mmCIF file of C-alpha atoms in Angstrom:
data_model
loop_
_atom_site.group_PDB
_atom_site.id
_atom_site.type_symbol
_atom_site.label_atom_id
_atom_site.label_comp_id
_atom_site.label_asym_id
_atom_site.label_seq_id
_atom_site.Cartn_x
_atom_site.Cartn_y
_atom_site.Cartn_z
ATOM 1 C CA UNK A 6 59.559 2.411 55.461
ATOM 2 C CA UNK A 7 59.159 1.667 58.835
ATOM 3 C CA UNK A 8 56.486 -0.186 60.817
ATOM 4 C CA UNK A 9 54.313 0.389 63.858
ATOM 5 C CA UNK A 10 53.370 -3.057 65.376
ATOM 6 C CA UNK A 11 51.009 -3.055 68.571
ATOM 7 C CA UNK A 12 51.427 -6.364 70.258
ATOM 8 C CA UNK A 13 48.021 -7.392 72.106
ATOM 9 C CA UNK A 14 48.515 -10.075 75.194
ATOM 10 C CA UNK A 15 47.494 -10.657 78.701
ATOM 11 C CA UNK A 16 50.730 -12.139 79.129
ATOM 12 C CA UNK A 17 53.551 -10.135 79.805
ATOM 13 C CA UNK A 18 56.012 -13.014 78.516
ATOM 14 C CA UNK A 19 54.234 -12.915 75.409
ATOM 15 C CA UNK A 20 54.633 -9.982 74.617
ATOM 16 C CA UNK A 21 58.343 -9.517 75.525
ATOM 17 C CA UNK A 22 58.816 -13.389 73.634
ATOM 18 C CA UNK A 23 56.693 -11.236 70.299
ATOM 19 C CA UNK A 24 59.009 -8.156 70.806
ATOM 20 C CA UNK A 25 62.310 -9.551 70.626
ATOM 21 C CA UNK A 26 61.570 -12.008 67.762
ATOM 22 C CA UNK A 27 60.790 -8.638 66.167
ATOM 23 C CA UNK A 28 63.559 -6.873 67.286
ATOM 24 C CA UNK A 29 65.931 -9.646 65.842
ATOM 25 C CA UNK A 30 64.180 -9.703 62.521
ATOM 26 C CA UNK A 31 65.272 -7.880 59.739
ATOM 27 C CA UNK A 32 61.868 -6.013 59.448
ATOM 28 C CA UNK A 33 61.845 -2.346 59.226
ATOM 29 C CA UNK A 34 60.454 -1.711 62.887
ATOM 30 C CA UNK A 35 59.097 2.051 63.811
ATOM 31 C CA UNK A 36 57.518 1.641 67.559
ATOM 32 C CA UNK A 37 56.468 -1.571 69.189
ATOM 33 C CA UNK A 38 53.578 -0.655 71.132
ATOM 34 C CA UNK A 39 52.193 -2.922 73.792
ATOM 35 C CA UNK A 40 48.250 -3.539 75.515
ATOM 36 C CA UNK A 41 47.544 -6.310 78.181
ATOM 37 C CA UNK A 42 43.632 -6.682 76.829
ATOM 38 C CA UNK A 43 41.860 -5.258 73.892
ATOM 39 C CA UNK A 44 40.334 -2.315 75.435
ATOM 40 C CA UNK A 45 43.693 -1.064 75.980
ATOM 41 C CA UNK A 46 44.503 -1.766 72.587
ATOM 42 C CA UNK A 47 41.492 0.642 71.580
ATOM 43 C CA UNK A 48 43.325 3.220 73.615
ATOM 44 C CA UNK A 49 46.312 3.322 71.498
ATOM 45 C CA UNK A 50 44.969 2.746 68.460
ATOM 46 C CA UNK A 51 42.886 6.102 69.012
ATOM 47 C CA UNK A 52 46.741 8.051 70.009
ATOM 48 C CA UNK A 53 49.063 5.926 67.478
ATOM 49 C CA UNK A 54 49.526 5.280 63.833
ATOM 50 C CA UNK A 55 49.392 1.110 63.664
ATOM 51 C CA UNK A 56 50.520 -0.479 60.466
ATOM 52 C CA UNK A 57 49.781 -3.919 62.464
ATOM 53 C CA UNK A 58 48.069 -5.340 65.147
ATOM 54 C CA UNK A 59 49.063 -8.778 66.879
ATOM 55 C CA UNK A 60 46.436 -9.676 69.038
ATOM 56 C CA UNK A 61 45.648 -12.879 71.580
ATOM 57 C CA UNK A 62 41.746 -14.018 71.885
ATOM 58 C CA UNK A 63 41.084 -15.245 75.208
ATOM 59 C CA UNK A 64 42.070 -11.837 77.649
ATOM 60 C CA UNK A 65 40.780 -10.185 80.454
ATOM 61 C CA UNK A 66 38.314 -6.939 80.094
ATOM 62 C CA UNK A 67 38.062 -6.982 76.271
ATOM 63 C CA UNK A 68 39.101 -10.377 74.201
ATOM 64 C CA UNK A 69 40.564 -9.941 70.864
ATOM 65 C CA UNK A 70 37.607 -11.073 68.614
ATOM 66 C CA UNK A 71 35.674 -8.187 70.612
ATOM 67 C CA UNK A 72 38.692 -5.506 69.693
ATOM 68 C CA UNK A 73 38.293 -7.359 65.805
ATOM 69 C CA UNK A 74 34.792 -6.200 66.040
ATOM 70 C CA UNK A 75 35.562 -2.111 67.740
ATOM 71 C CA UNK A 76 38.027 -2.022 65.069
ATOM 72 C CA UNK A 77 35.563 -2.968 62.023
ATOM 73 C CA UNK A 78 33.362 -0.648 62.754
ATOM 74 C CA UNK A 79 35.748 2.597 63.336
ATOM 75 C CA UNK A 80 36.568 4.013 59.565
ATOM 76 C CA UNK A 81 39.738 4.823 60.792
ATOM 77 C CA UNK A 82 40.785 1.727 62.491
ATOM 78 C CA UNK A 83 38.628 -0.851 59.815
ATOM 79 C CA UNK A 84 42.111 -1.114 57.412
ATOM 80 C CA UNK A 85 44.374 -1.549 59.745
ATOM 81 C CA UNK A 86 45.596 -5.447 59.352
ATOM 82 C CA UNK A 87 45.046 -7.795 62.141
ATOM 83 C CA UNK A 88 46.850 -11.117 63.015
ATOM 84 C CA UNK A 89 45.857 -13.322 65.619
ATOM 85 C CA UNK A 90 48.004 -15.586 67.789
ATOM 86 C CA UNK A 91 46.882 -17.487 70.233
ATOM 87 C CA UNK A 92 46.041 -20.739 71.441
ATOM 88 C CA UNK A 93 42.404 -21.386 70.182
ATOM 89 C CA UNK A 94 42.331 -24.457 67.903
ATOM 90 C CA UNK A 95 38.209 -24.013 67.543
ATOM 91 C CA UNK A 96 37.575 -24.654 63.526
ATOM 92 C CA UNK A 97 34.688 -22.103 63.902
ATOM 93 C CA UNK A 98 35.724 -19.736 66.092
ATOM 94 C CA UNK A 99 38.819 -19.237 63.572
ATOM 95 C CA UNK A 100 36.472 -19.327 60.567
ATOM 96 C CA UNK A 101 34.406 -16.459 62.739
ATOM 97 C CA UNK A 102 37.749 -14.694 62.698
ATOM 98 C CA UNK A 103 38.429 -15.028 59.228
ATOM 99 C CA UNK A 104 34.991 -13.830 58.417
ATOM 100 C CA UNK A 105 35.383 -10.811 60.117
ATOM 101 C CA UNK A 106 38.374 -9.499 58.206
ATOM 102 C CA UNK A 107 41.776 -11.099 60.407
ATOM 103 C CA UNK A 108 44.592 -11.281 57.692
ATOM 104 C CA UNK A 109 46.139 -14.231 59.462
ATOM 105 C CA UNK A 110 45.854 -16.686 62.245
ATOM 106 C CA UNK A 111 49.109 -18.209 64.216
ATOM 107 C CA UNK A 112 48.592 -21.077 67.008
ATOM 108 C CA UNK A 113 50.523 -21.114 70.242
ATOM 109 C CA UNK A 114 52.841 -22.596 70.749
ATOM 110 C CA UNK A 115 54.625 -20.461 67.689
ATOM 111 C CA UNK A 116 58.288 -20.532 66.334
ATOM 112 C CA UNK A 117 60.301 -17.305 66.033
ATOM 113 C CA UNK A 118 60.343 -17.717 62.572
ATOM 114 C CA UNK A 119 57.029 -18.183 61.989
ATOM 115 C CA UNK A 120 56.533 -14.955 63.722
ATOM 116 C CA UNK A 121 58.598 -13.089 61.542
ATOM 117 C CA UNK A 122 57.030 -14.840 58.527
ATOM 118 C CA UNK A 123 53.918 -13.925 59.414
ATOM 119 C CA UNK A 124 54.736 -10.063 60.160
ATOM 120 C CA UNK A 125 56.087 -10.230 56.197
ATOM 121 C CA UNK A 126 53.394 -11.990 55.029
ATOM 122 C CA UNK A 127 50.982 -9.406 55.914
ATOM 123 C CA UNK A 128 52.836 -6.394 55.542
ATOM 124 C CA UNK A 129 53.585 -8.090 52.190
ATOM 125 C CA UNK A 130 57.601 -7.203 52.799
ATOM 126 C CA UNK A 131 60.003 -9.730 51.139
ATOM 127 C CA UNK A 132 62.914 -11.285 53.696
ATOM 128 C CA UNK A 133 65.645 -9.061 53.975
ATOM 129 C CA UNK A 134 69.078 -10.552 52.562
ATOM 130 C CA UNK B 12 43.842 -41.773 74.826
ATOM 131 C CA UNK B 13 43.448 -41.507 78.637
ATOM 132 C CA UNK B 14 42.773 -38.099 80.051
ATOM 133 C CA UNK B 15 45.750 -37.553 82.464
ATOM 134 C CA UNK B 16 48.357 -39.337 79.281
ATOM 135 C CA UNK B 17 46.782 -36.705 76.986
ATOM 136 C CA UNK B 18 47.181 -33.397 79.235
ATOM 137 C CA UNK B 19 50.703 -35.259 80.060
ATOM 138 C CA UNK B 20 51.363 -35.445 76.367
ATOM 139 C CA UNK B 21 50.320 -32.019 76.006
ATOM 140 C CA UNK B 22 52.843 -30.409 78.469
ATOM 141 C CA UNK B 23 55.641 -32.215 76.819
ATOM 142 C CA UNK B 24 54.860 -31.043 73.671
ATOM 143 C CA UNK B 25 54.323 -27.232 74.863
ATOM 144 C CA UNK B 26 57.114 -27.373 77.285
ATOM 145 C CA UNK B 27 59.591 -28.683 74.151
ATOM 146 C CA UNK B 28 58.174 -26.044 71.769
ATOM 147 C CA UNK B 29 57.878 -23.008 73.734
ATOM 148 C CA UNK B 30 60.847 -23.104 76.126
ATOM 149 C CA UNK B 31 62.828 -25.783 74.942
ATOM 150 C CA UNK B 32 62.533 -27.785 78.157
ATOM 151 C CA UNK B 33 62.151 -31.828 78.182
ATOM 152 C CA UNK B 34 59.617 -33.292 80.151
ATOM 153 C CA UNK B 35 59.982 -37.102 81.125
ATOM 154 C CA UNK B 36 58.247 -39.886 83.698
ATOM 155 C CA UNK B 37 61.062 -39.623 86.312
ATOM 156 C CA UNK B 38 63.112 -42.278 86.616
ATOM 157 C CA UNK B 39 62.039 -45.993 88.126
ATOM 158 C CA UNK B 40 64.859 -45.488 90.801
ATOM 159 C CA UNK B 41 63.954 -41.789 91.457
ATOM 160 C CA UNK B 42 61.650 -40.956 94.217
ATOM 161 C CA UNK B 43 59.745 -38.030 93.761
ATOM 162 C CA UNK B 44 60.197 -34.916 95.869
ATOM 163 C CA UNK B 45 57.459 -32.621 96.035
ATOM 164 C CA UNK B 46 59.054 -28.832 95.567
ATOM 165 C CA UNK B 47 59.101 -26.536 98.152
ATOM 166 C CA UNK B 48 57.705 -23.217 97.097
ATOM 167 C CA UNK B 49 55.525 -24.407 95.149
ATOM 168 C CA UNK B 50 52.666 -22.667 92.717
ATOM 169 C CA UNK B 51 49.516 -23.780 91.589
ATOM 170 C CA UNK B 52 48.365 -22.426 87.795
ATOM 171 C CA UNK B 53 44.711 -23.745 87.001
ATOM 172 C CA UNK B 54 42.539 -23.166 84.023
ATOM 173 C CA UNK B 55 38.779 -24.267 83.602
ATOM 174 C CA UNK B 56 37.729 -24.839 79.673
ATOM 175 C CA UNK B 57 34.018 -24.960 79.773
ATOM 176 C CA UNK B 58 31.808 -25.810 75.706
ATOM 177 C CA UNK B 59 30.951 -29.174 74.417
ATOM 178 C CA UNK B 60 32.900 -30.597 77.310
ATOM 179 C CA UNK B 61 34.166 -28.985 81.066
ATOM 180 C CA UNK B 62 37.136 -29.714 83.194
ATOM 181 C CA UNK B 63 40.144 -27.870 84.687
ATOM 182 C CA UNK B 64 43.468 -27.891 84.041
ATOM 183 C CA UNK B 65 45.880 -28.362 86.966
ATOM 184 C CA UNK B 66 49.743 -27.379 87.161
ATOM 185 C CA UNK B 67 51.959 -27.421 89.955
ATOM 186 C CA UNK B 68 55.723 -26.580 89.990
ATOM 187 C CA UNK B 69 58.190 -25.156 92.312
ATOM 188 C CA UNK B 70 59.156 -21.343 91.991
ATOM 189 C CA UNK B 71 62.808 -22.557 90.867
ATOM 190 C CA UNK B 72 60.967 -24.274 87.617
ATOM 191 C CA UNK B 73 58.856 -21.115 86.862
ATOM 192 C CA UNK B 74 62.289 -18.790 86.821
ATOM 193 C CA UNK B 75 63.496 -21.421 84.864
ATOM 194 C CA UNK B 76 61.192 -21.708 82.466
ATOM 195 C CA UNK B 77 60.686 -17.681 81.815
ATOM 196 C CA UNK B 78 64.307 -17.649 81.149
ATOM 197 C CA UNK B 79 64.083 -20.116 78.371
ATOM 198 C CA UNK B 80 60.827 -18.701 76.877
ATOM 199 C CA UNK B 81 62.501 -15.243 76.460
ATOM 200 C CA UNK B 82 66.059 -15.427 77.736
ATOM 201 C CA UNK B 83 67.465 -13.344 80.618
ATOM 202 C CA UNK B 84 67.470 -9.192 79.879
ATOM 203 C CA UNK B 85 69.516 -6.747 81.454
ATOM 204 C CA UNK B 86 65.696 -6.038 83.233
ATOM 205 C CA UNK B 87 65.461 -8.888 84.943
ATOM 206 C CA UNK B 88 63.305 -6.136 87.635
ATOM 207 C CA UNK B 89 60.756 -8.014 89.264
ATOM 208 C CA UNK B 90 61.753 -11.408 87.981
ATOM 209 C CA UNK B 91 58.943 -13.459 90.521
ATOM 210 C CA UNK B 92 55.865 -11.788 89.143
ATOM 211 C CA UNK B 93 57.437 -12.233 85.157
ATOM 212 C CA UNK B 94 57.755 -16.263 86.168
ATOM 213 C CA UNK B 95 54.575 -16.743 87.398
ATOM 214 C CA UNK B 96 53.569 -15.113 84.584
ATOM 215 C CA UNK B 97 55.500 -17.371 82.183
ATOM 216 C CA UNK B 98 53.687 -20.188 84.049
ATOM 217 C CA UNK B 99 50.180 -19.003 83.283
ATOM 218 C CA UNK B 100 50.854 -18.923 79.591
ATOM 219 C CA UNK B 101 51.915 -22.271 79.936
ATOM 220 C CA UNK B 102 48.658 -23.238 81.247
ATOM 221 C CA UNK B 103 47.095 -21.467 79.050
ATOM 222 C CA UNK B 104 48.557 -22.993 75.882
ATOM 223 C CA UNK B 105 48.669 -26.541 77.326
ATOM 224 C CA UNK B 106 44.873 -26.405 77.883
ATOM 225 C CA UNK B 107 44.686 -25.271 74.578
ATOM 226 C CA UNK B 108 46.377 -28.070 73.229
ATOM 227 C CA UNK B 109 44.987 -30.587 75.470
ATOM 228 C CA UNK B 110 41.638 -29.689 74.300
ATOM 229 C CA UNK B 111 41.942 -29.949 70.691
ATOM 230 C CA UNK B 112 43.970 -33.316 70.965
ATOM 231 C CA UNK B 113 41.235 -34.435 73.197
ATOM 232 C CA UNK B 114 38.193 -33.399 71.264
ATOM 233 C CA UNK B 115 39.312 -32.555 68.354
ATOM 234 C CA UNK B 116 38.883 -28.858 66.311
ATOM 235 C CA UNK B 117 35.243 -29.431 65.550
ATOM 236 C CA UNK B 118 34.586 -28.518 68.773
ATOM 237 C CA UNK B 119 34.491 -24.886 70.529
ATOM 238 C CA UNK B 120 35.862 -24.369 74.506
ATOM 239 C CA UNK B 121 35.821 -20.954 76.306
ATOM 240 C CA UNK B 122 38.459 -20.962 78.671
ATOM 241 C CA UNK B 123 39.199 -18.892 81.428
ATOM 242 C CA UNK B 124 41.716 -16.553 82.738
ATOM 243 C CA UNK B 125 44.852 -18.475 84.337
ATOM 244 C CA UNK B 126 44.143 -18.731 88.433
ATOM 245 C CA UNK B 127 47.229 -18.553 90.327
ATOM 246 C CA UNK B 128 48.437 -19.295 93.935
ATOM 247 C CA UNK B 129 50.703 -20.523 96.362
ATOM 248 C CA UNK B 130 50.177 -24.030 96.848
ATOM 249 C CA UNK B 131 51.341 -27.069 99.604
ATOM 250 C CA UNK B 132 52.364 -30.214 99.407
ATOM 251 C CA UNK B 133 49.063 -31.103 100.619
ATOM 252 C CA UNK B 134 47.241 -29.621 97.202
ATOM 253 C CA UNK B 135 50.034 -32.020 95.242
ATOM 254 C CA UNK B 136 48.609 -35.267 96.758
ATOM 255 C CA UNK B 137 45.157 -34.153 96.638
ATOM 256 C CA UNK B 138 45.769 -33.522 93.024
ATOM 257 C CA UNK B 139 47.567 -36.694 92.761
ATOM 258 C CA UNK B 140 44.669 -39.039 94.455
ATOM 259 C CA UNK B 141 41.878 -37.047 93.344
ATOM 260 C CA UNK B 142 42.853 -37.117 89.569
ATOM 261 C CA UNK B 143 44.905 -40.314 89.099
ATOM 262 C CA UNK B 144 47.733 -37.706 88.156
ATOM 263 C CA UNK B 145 51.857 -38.582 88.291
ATOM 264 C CA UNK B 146 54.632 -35.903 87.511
ATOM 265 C CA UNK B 147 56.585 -35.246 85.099
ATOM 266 C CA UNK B 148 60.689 -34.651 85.437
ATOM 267 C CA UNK B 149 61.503 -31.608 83.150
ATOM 268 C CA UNK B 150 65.405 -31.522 82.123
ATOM 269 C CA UNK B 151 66.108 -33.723 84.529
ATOM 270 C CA UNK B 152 66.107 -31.470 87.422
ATOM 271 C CA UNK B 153 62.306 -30.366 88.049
ATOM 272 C CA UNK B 154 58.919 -32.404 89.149
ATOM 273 C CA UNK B 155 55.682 -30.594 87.290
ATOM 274 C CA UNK B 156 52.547 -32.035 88.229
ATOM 275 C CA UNK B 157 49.896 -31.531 85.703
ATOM 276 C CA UNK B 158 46.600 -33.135 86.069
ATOM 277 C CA UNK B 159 43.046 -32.797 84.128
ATOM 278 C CA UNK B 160 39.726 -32.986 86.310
ATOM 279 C CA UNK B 161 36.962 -33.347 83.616
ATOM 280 C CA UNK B 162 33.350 -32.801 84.420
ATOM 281 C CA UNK B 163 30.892 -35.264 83.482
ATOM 282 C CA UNK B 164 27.546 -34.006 82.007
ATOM 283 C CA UNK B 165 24.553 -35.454 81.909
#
């Protein structure tokens, strides 16, 4: 099985940085999708299947604990898992997070690996050999 | 630990972990040259506490440093704009840092979308006078100037 990942950052380097840590992986990638903010994010979500969302917090137009929130309260979009990487180190703000259904949280600066450990950990895929 | 050593500290940590750079003092012997071309990144963090986050670094250290966050690709189209936007994040995640080593994660910051311009040598020294701030010499070949400006409440 293959996945859809839709990588969620107002910075371009970010995403490209997210997308080729994937790309090297040995994770079953479908389509890497891309948005700059969340409300962009919403738009794909509503045209693409998403088996994972990576998302920043602090972005232009629509942050990502606002997309969190559009996306827990759309049955279709409620299951989908979410994992947040950014650069927040608030205690509550991550707790908020957590509360509202994120299946992981990453800090920037990140390590490749930790990336691609994270991507397993919530798809619940073992490392490939 | 003093404001302008902690958002110092910060960079070098960032700089190390994200890109793989190594940020410095410069050298007793070395006078500093302020860049030409240079680019101003600022962020303000406003909660518990307010301030703003200064950068400053020549266009030569911005290519630089987008080419060791995410390597050089065969689209290296409109490799200025992808730079400058290398040296936002890098605002963006030092002032994260800075923050939490500075206040610790008890408490909660908003901060704001990276502002970015062309800046002068005059902006450098301002920086430098107003803030107490002194560069940094990043693998051995580029000054970065980064400087916090806290607000005082109360």
């Amino acid at each position: 099985m293959a996945f859809n990942i839709l990588i969620v950052d107002d910075s371009s380097t970010v995403r490209a940085m997210i997308r080729k840590t994937l790309v090297l992986s040995k994770i079953p990638l479908g389509e890497l999708f891309e948005a700059g903010n969340g409300a962009e994010a919403l738009e794909r979500l509503k045209t693409s299947w998403v088996d994972l969302v990576l998302c920043d917090i602090n972005m232009p137009v629509m942050s990502g604990q606002e997309l969190v929130a559009h996306m827990r309260e759309d049955d279709l979009l409620k299951t989908i898992p979410v994992a947040i990487v950014s650069t927040e180190g608030s205690d509550e703000r991550i707790d908020e997070l957590k509360a509202m259904g994120i299946s992981a949280y990453l800090r920037k600066p990140f390590k490749p690996e930790e990336i691609g450990a994270l991507v397993l950990d919530v798809l619940h895929q073992e490392p490939a050999p | 630990m003093n404001s302008q050593v902690c958002v110092k500290t910060a960079l070098a940590a960032v700089l190390e972990e994200l890109a793989f750079m190594f940020a410095d003092p410069p050298p007793l012997n070395l006078p500093v040259v302020i860049p030409e071309a240079l680019n101003l990144v600022s962020i303000h963090y406003t909660g518990e506490h307010e301030g703003t986050v200064w950068l400053l670094a020549s266009s030569a250290f911005c290519l630089a440093l987008h080419e060791n966050m995410i390597g050089s690709s065969d689209d290296d189209t409109d490799i200025e704009n992808k730079a400058a936007d290398a040296f936002k994040e890098l605002c963006n995640v030092v002032t994260g840092q800075m923050v939490t080593m500075r206040f610790g994660t008890q408490c909660r910051f908003t901060l704001s979308i990276p502002a970015l311009r062309a800046a002068t040598a005059e902006d450098w020294k301002h920086i430098v006078e107003t803030c107490g701030a002194e560069p940094l010499y990043v693998d051995q070949e580029h000054f970065v100037l980064v400087a916090l400006e806290e607000e005082f409440q109360g």
